[in-house]
Amino acid sequence: ETHGISFRIQITVKELLDTDVLLKLLFHLPVNYPSTVPDISVNSDQLTRAQCMDVKDKLLEQAKKHLSEPMVHDLILWIQQHLKDVIKQSAIVCNEKTTLSKGTSTEDGIWMLLLHLDHMRAKAKYVKTVEKWASDLRLTGRLMFMGKIILILLQGDRSSIKEYLILQKTSKVDVDSSGKKCKEKMMSVLCETEVQSQYKRFQTFEVKEYSTLKELQKEFETAGLTALFSEFVPPLLK
């Protein structure tokens, strides 16, 4: 395929912090792999989001040392051996950041993403998948249906927004006309920007259906996103 290949690997690291840690790793290998490092996504119920991001950063650092040679197996072995050190270092960095950022806003670095999907053939499964990704990545927002319009509006850490986009582009989330699982190939990124002070932060992720354009517009207006609606949504009706 022109987009490369993606696969998930789950590994359990024993006796870390008196508990077993299940790491869920998603590797996306571009077509020019291994001359290019893979995209990597890291999730774990036993680790914080910040710790998962630190694990991802360390894996990418290691990947750069293995350019031009197959590296996924080496990366998995490396993280199994060094996860404890990564987590320990993550805690030190976190404490330093907390000390430095006292009195600053916790909203720094919050981003927003607006996506347009052309269709959902396997709607129930697709919706469930989007809800799970939003939950795993701690993203809030809305999955919105209005007639034939399907929009996904997300807010959260920029790194989580980027990871969501990788998942959306590389996972088999729908089915084609013959019922075979397929990737999302008709998605448009309408907007990706930092959350401004006038925007209202969504507290949860919800799936909502609207019977009229006015209802959909009101959802955007309530969140302080009137300009976003006016710029991107009406053109979808043409």
PDB file of C-alpha atoms in Angstrom:
ATOM      1  CA  GLU A   1       0.000   0.000   0.000  1.00  0.00           C
ATOM      2  CA  THR A   2       1.099   3.591  -0.622  1.00  0.00           C
ATOM      3  CA  HIS A   3       0.485   4.451   3.047  1.00  0.00           C
ATOM      4  CA  GLY A   4       2.699   1.692   4.466  1.00  0.00           C
ATOM      5  CA  ILE A   5       1.467  -0.788   7.073  1.00  0.00           C
ATOM      6  CA  SER A   6       0.286  -0.603  10.688  1.00  0.00           C
ATOM      7  CA  PHE A   7       0.157  -3.217  13.407  1.00  0.00           C
ATOM      8  CA  ARG A   8      -0.450  -3.416  17.146  1.00  0.00           C
ATOM      9  CA  ILE A   9       1.656  -5.261  19.694  1.00  0.00           C
ATOM     10  CA  GLN A  10       0.808  -5.795  23.358  1.00  0.00           C
ATOM     11  CA  ILE A  11       3.603  -6.629  25.772  1.00  0.00           C
ATOM     12  CA  THR A  12       3.597  -7.171  29.523  1.00  0.00           C
ATOM     13  CA  VAL A  13       6.534  -5.885  31.553  1.00  0.00           C
ATOM     14  CA  LYS A  14       6.818  -7.861  34.785  1.00  0.00           C
ATOM     15  CA  GLU A  15       7.501  -6.611  38.288  1.00  0.00           C
ATOM     16  CA  LEU A  16       7.524  -2.906  37.516  1.00  0.00           C
ATOM     17  CA  LEU A  17       6.535  -0.757  40.491  1.00  0.00           C
ATOM     18  CA  ASP A  18       5.150  -3.900  42.167  1.00  0.00           C
ATOM     19  CA  THR A  19       2.708  -4.519  39.333  1.00  0.00           C
ATOM     20  CA  ASP A  20       2.647  -5.856  35.783  1.00  0.00           C
ATOM     21  CA  VAL A  21       2.402  -3.158  33.126  1.00  0.00           C
ATOM     22  CA  LEU A  22       0.578  -3.917  29.875  1.00  0.00           C
ATOM     23  CA  LEU A  23       1.925  -1.743  27.069  1.00  0.00           C
ATOM     24  CA  LYS A  24      -0.202  -1.344  23.936  1.00  0.00           C
ATOM     25  CA  LEU A  25       2.040  -0.277  21.073  1.00  0.00           C
ATOM     26  CA  LEU A  26       0.887   0.816  17.625  1.00  0.00           C
ATOM     27  CA  PHE A  27       3.550   0.935  14.911  1.00  0.00           C
ATOM     28  CA  HIS A  28       2.914   2.559  11.542  1.00  0.00           C
ATOM     29  CA  LEU A  29       5.702   1.697   9.099  1.00  0.00           C
ATOM     30  CA  PRO A  30       5.897   4.155   6.176  1.00  0.00           C
ATOM     31  CA  VAL A  31       6.655   2.821   2.708  1.00  0.00           C
ATOM     32  CA  ASN A  32      10.316   3.889   2.989  1.00  0.00           C
ATOM     33  CA  TYR A  33      10.827   2.075   6.319  1.00  0.00           C
ATOM     34  CA  PRO A  34      13.431   1.322   7.657  1.00  0.00           C
ATOM     35  CA  SER A  35      15.082   4.368   6.080  1.00  0.00           C
ATOM     36  CA  THR A  36      12.476   6.384   7.988  1.00  0.00           C
ATOM     37  CA  VAL A  37      11.524   5.797  11.616  1.00  0.00           C
ATOM     38  CA  PRO A  38       8.002   4.466  12.227  1.00  0.00           C
ATOM     39  CA  ASP A  39       5.173   6.431  13.810  1.00  0.00           C
ATOM     40  CA  ILE A  40       4.604   5.008  17.284  1.00  0.00           C
ATOM     41  CA  SER A  41       1.605   5.261  19.610  1.00  0.00           C
ATOM     42  CA  VAL A  42       1.801   4.078  23.244  1.00  0.00           C
ATOM     43  CA  ASN A  43      -1.098   3.347  25.585  1.00  0.00           C
ATOM     44  CA  SER A  44      -1.293   1.666  28.988  1.00  0.00           C
ATOM     45  CA  ASP A  45      -3.943   1.555  31.700  1.00  0.00           C
ATOM     46  CA  GLN A  46      -1.184   1.344  34.334  1.00  0.00           C
ATOM     47  CA  LEU A  47       0.682   4.485  33.176  1.00  0.00           C
ATOM     48  CA  THR A  48      -0.287   8.142  32.988  1.00  0.00           C
ATOM     49  CA  ARG A  49      -0.621   9.892  29.649  1.00  0.00           C
ATOM     50  CA  ALA A  50       2.637  11.780  30.329  1.00  0.00           C
ATOM     51  CA  GLN A  51       4.447   8.517  31.046  1.00  0.00           C
ATOM     52  CA  CYS A  52       3.116   6.990  27.812  1.00  0.00           C
ATOM     53  CA  MET A  53       4.409  10.028  25.913  1.00  0.00           C
ATOM     54  CA  ASP A  54       7.828   9.642  27.551  1.00  0.00           C
ATOM     55  CA  VAL A  55       7.917   5.970  26.537  1.00  0.00           C
ATOM     56  CA  LYS A  56       7.033   6.973  22.972  1.00  0.00           C
ATOM     57  CA  ASP A  57       9.772   9.648  22.900  1.00  0.00           C
ATOM     58  CA  LYS A  58      12.390   7.174  24.154  1.00  0.00           C
ATOM     59  CA  LEU A  59      11.336   4.597  21.556  1.00  0.00           C
ATOM     60  CA  LEU A  60      11.674   7.197  18.790  1.00  0.00           C
ATOM     61  CA  GLU A  61      15.134   8.116  20.111  1.00  0.00           C
ATOM     62  CA  GLN A  62      16.125   4.452  19.903  1.00  0.00           C
ATOM     63  CA  ALA A  63      14.561   4.105  16.452  1.00  0.00           C
ATOM     64  CA  LYS A  64      16.845   6.825  15.082  1.00  0.00           C
ATOM     65  CA  LYS A  65      19.840   4.690  16.131  1.00  0.00           C
ATOM     66  CA  HIS A  66      18.574   1.820  13.952  1.00  0.00           C
ATOM     67  CA  LEU A  67      17.881   3.694  10.702  1.00  0.00           C
ATOM     68  CA  SER A  68      18.216   1.575   7.552  1.00  0.00           C
ATOM     69  CA  GLU A  69      17.807  -1.700   9.452  1.00  0.00           C
ATOM     70  CA  PRO A  70      14.669  -3.506  10.727  1.00  0.00           C
ATOM     71  CA  MET A  71      14.087  -2.138  14.216  1.00  0.00           C
ATOM     72  CA  VAL A  72      10.682  -3.026  15.670  1.00  0.00           C
ATOM     73  CA  HIS A  73      11.865  -6.196  17.428  1.00  0.00           C
ATOM     74  CA  ASP A  74      14.874  -4.335  18.877  1.00  0.00           C
ATOM     75  CA  LEU A  75      12.625  -1.520  20.101  1.00  0.00           C
ATOM     76  CA  ILE A  76      10.326  -3.974  21.897  1.00  0.00           C
ATOM     77  CA  LEU A  77      13.280  -5.692  23.584  1.00  0.00           C
ATOM     78  CA  TRP A  78      14.706  -2.315  24.571  1.00  0.00           C
ATOM     79  CA  ILE A  79      11.526  -1.029  26.230  1.00  0.00           C
ATOM     80  CA  GLN A  80      11.050  -4.320  28.084  1.00  0.00           C
ATOM     81  CA  GLN A  81      14.511  -3.879  29.578  1.00  0.00           C
ATOM     82  CA  HIS A  82      14.388  -0.124  30.205  1.00  0.00           C
ATOM     83  CA  LEU A  83      10.755   0.715  31.021  1.00  0.00           C
ATOM     84  CA  LYS A  84      11.486   1.031  34.747  1.00  0.00           C
ATOM     85  CA  ASP A  85      14.245   3.597  34.066  1.00  0.00           C
ATOM     86  CA  VAL A  86      12.014   5.560  31.671  1.00  0.00           C
ATOM     87  CA  ILE A  87       9.205   5.759  34.238  1.00  0.00           C
ATOM     88  CA  LYS A  88      11.630   6.787  36.986  1.00  0.00           C
ATOM     89  CA  GLN A  89      13.079   9.551  34.783  1.00  0.00           C
ATOM     90  CA  SER A  90       9.557  10.614  33.795  1.00  0.00           C
ATOM     91  CA  ALA A  91       8.663  11.198  37.458  1.00  0.00           C
ATOM     92  CA  ILE A  92      11.777  13.363  37.971  1.00  0.00           C
ATOM     93  CA  VAL A  93      11.011  15.483  34.899  1.00  0.00           C
ATOM     94  CA  CYS A  94       7.375  15.795  35.949  1.00  0.00           C
ATOM     95  CA  ASN A  95       8.368  17.116  39.373  1.00  0.00           C
ATOM     96  CA  GLU A  96      10.748  19.631  37.783  1.00  0.00           C
ATOM     97  CA  LYS A  97       8.026  20.849  35.431  1.00  0.00           C
ATOM     98  CA  THR A  98       5.585  21.210  38.314  1.00  0.00           C
ATOM     99  CA  THR A  99       8.107  23.347  40.218  1.00  0.00           C
ATOM    100  CA  LEU A 100       8.769  25.536  37.185  1.00  0.00           C
ATOM    101  CA  SER A 101       5.131  25.971  36.210  1.00  0.00           C
ATOM    102  CA  LYS A 102       3.617  27.001  39.529  1.00  0.00           C
ATOM    103  CA  GLY A 103       1.229  29.853  38.895  1.00  0.00           C
ATOM    104  CA  THR A 104       0.974  29.184  35.165  1.00  0.00           C
ATOM    105  CA  SER A 105      -2.120  27.984  33.381  1.00  0.00           C
ATOM    106  CA  THR A 106      -2.753  24.249  33.143  1.00  0.00           C
ATOM    107  CA  GLU A 107      -4.478  24.934  29.819  1.00  0.00           C
ATOM    108  CA  ASP A 108      -1.175  25.536  27.986  1.00  0.00           C
ATOM    109  CA  GLY A 109      -0.767  23.369  24.936  1.00  0.00           C
ATOM    110  CA  ILE A 110      -4.437  22.396  24.512  1.00  0.00           C
ATOM    111  CA  TRP A 111      -5.311  21.915  20.846  1.00  0.00           C
ATOM    112  CA  MET A 112      -8.467  21.432  18.830  1.00  0.00           C
ATOM    113  CA  LEU A 113      -9.130  19.306  15.764  1.00  0.00           C
ATOM    114  CA  LEU A 114     -12.138  19.361  13.421  1.00  0.00           C
ATOM    115  CA  LEU A 115     -12.533  16.422  11.021  1.00  0.00           C
ATOM    116  CA  HIS A 116     -15.086  15.724   8.307  1.00  0.00           C
ATOM    117  CA  LEU A 117     -15.957  12.130   7.394  1.00  0.00           C
ATOM    118  CA  ASP A 118     -17.637  11.300   4.108  1.00  0.00           C
ATOM    119  CA  HIS A 119     -19.602   8.302   5.424  1.00  0.00           C
ATOM    120  CA  MET A 120     -19.791   5.450   7.926  1.00  0.00           C
ATOM    121  CA  ARG A 121     -20.959   2.134   6.570  1.00  0.00           C
ATOM    122  CA  ALA A 122     -20.436   0.182   9.809  1.00  0.00           C
ATOM    123  CA  LYS A 123     -21.711   3.048  11.959  1.00  0.00           C
ATOM    124  CA  ALA A 124     -22.105   1.286  15.332  1.00  0.00           C
ATOM    125  CA  LYS A 125     -18.577  -0.199  15.232  1.00  0.00           C
ATOM    126  CA  TYR A 126     -17.061   3.025  13.898  1.00  0.00           C
ATOM    127  CA  VAL A 127     -18.667   5.131  16.644  1.00  0.00           C
ATOM    128  CA  LYS A 128     -17.523   2.707  19.341  1.00  0.00           C
ATOM    129  CA  THR A 129     -13.958   2.869  17.992  1.00  0.00           C
ATOM    130  CA  VAL A 130     -13.910   6.691  17.974  1.00  0.00           C
ATOM    131  CA  GLU A 131     -15.264   6.758  21.543  1.00  0.00           C
ATOM    132  CA  LYS A 132     -12.530   4.351  22.688  1.00  0.00           C
ATOM    133  CA  TRP A 133      -9.746   6.365  21.043  1.00  0.00           C
ATOM    134  CA  ALA A 134     -11.034   9.594  22.584  1.00  0.00           C
ATOM    135  CA  SER A 135     -11.178   7.910  25.994  1.00  0.00           C
ATOM    136  CA  ASP A 136      -7.718   6.311  25.705  1.00  0.00           C
ATOM    137  CA  LEU A 137      -6.143   9.604  24.624  1.00  0.00           C
ATOM    138  CA  ARG A 138      -8.159  11.678  27.116  1.00  0.00           C
ATOM    139  CA  LEU A 139      -9.687  13.821  24.394  1.00  0.00           C
ATOM    140  CA  THR A 140     -12.995  15.635  24.820  1.00  0.00           C
ATOM    141  CA  GLY A 141     -15.412  16.943  22.200  1.00  0.00           C
ATOM    142  CA  ARG A 142     -18.191  15.716  19.954  1.00  0.00           C
ATOM    143  CA  LEU A 143     -18.905  13.183  17.210  1.00  0.00           C
ATOM    144  CA  MET A 144     -21.686  14.985  15.340  1.00  0.00           C
ATOM    145  CA  PHE A 145     -24.237  13.711  12.823  1.00  0.00           C
ATOM    146  CA  MET A 146     -26.534  16.060  10.873  1.00  0.00           C
ATOM    147  CA  GLY A 147     -28.120  14.564   7.784  1.00  0.00           C
ATOM    148  CA  LYS A 148     -25.204  13.312   5.689  1.00  0.00           C
ATOM    149  CA  ILE A 149     -22.689  15.510   7.509  1.00  0.00           C
ATOM    150  CA  ILE A 150     -20.359  13.708   9.944  1.00  0.00           C
ATOM    151  CA  LEU A 151     -17.963  15.816  12.022  1.00  0.00           C
ATOM    152  CA  ILE A 152     -15.486  14.943  14.780  1.00  0.00           C
ATOM    153  CA  LEU A 153     -14.473  17.835  17.041  1.00  0.00           C
ATOM    154  CA  LEU A 154     -11.697  17.030  19.525  1.00  0.00           C
ATOM    155  CA  GLN A 155      -9.846  18.951  22.223  1.00  0.00           C
ATOM    156  CA  GLY A 156      -6.801  17.835  24.212  1.00  0.00           C
ATOM    157  CA  ASP A 157      -3.012  17.709  24.383  1.00  0.00           C
ATOM    158  CA  ARG A 158      -1.426  18.368  21.008  1.00  0.00           C
ATOM    159  CA  SER A 159       0.478  15.080  21.187  1.00  0.00           C
ATOM    160  CA  SER A 160      -2.797  13.205  21.798  1.00  0.00           C
ATOM    161  CA  ILE A 161      -4.427  15.013  18.863  1.00  0.00           C
ATOM    162  CA  LYS A 162      -1.529  13.895  16.652  1.00  0.00           C
ATOM    163  CA  GLU A 163      -1.856  10.312  17.903  1.00  0.00           C
ATOM    164  CA  TYR A 164      -5.584  10.340  17.198  1.00  0.00           C
ATOM    165  CA  LEU A 165      -4.916  11.403  13.613  1.00  0.00           C
ATOM    166  CA  ILE A 166      -2.476   8.516  13.160  1.00  0.00           C
ATOM    167  CA  LEU A 167      -5.070   6.052  14.473  1.00  0.00           C
ATOM    168  CA  GLN A 168      -7.813   7.539  12.303  1.00  0.00           C
ATOM    169  CA  LYS A 169      -5.686   7.320   9.162  1.00  0.00           C
ATOM    170  CA  THR A 170      -4.056   3.927   9.708  1.00  0.00           C
ATOM    171  CA  SER A 171      -6.658   1.714  11.422  1.00  0.00           C
ATOM    172  CA  LYS A 172      -9.361  -0.337   9.707  1.00  0.00           C
ATOM    173  CA  VAL A 173     -12.339   1.528  11.154  1.00  0.00           C
ATOM    174  CA  ASP A 174     -15.042   0.893   8.551  1.00  0.00           C
ATOM    175  CA  VAL A 175     -16.083  -1.576   5.846  1.00  0.00           C
ATOM    176  CA  ASP A 176     -16.115  -1.116   2.071  1.00  0.00           C
ATOM    177  CA  SER A 177     -19.045  -1.758  -0.267  1.00  0.00           C
ATOM    178  CA  SER A 178     -18.343  -5.496  -0.155  1.00  0.00           C
ATOM    179  CA  GLY A 179     -18.320  -5.584   3.658  1.00  0.00           C
ATOM    180  CA  LYS A 180     -14.537  -5.961   3.960  1.00  0.00           C
ATOM    181  CA  LYS A 181     -12.745  -4.029   6.717  1.00  0.00           C
ATOM    182  CA  CYS A 182     -11.035  -0.912   5.388  1.00  0.00           C
ATOM    183  CA  LYS A 183      -9.171   2.212   6.465  1.00  0.00           C
ATOM    184  CA  GLU A 184     -10.663   5.708   6.439  1.00  0.00           C
ATOM    185  CA  LYS A 185      -9.633   7.171   3.081  1.00  0.00           C
ATOM    186  CA  MET A 186     -12.221   9.964   2.768  1.00  0.00           C
ATOM    187  CA  MET A 187     -11.456  12.042   5.836  1.00  0.00           C
ATOM    188  CA  SER A 188     -10.707  15.772   5.662  1.00  0.00           C
ATOM    189  CA  VAL A 189      -8.885  17.765   8.343  1.00  0.00           C
ATOM    190  CA  LEU A 190     -10.895  20.994   8.341  1.00  0.00           C
ATOM    191  CA  CYS A 191      -9.025  22.684  11.180  1.00  0.00           C
ATOM    192  CA  GLU A 192      -6.181  21.961  13.615  1.00  0.00           C
ATOM    193  CA  THR A 193      -5.355  24.828  15.955  1.00  0.00           C
ATOM    194  CA  GLU A 194      -4.499  25.792  19.518  1.00  0.00           C
ATOM    195  CA  VAL A 195      -7.502  26.336  21.784  1.00  0.00           C
ATOM    196  CA  GLN A 196      -8.034  30.080  22.297  1.00  0.00           C
ATOM    197  CA  SER A 197      -9.171  31.699  25.538  1.00  0.00           C
ATOM    198  CA  GLN A 198     -12.635  32.499  24.148  1.00  0.00           C
ATOM    199  CA  TYR A 199     -13.325  28.819  23.431  1.00  0.00           C
ATOM    200  CA  LYS A 200     -15.239  26.798  25.972  1.00  0.00           C
ATOM    201  CA  ARG A 201     -13.487  23.553  26.889  1.00  0.00           C
ATOM    202  CA  PHE A 202     -15.565  20.413  26.440  1.00  0.00           C
ATOM    203  CA  GLN A 203     -15.550  18.351  29.639  1.00  0.00           C
ATOM    204  CA  THR A 204     -16.571  15.039  28.023  1.00  0.00           C
ATOM    205  CA  PHE A 205     -16.673  13.302  24.653  1.00  0.00           C
ATOM    206  CA  GLU A 206     -20.221  12.770  23.382  1.00  0.00           C
ATOM    207  CA  VAL A 207     -21.904  11.356  20.280  1.00  0.00           C
ATOM    208  CA  LYS A 208     -24.789  13.598  19.205  1.00  0.00           C
ATOM    209  CA  GLU A 209     -27.276  13.728  16.340  1.00  0.00           C
ATOM    210  CA  TYR A 210     -28.895  16.946  15.118  1.00  0.00           C
ATOM    211  CA  SER A 211     -32.059  17.196  13.038  1.00  0.00           C
ATOM    212  CA  THR A 212     -31.356  20.686  11.672  1.00  0.00           C
ATOM    213  CA  LEU A 213     -28.361  22.818  10.749  1.00  0.00           C
ATOM    214  CA  LYS A 214     -29.500  25.348  13.357  1.00  0.00           C
ATOM    215  CA  GLU A 215     -29.168  22.739  16.130  1.00  0.00           C
ATOM    216  CA  LEU A 216     -25.654  21.921  14.941  1.00  0.00           C
ATOM    217  CA  GLN A 217     -24.783  25.620  14.770  1.00  0.00           C
ATOM    218  CA  LYS A 218     -25.994  26.103  18.354  1.00  0.00           C
ATOM    219  CA  GLU A 219     -23.579  23.368  19.535  1.00  0.00           C
ATOM    220  CA  PHE A 220     -20.676  25.323  18.042  1.00  0.00           C
ATOM    221  CA  GLU A 221     -21.958  28.653  19.378  1.00  0.00           C
ATOM    222  CA  THR A 222     -22.265  27.270  22.933  1.00  0.00           C
ATOM    223  CA  ALA A 223     -18.588  26.308  22.771  1.00  0.00           C
ATOM    224  CA  GLY A 224     -17.587  29.755  21.501  1.00  0.00           C
ATOM    225  CA  LEU A 225     -16.842  28.300  18.063  1.00  0.00           C
ATOM    226  CA  THR A 226     -19.198  30.393  15.904  1.00  0.00           C
ATOM    227  CA  ALA A 227     -16.414  31.468  13.534  1.00  0.00           C
ATOM    228  CA  LEU A 228     -15.244  27.868  13.159  1.00  0.00           C
ATOM    229  CA  PHE A 229     -18.772  26.785  12.224  1.00  0.00           C
ATOM    230  CA  SER A 230     -19.253  29.626   9.721  1.00  0.00           C
ATOM    231  CA  GLU A 231     -15.959  28.953   7.978  1.00  0.00           C
ATOM    232  CA  PHE A 232     -16.092  25.185   7.646  1.00  0.00           C
ATOM    233  CA  VAL A 233     -19.604  23.736   8.020  1.00  0.00           C
ATOM    234  CA  PRO A 234     -21.879  25.583   5.508  1.00  0.00           C
ATOM    235  CA  PRO A 235     -19.521  24.778   2.578  1.00  0.00           C
ATOM    236  CA  LEU A 236     -20.084  21.055   3.305  1.00  0.00           C
ATOM    237  CA  LEU A 237     -23.750  21.476   2.306  1.00  0.00           C
ATOM    238  CA  LYS A 238     -22.898  22.664  -1.220  1.00  0.00           C
TER     239      LYS A 238
END
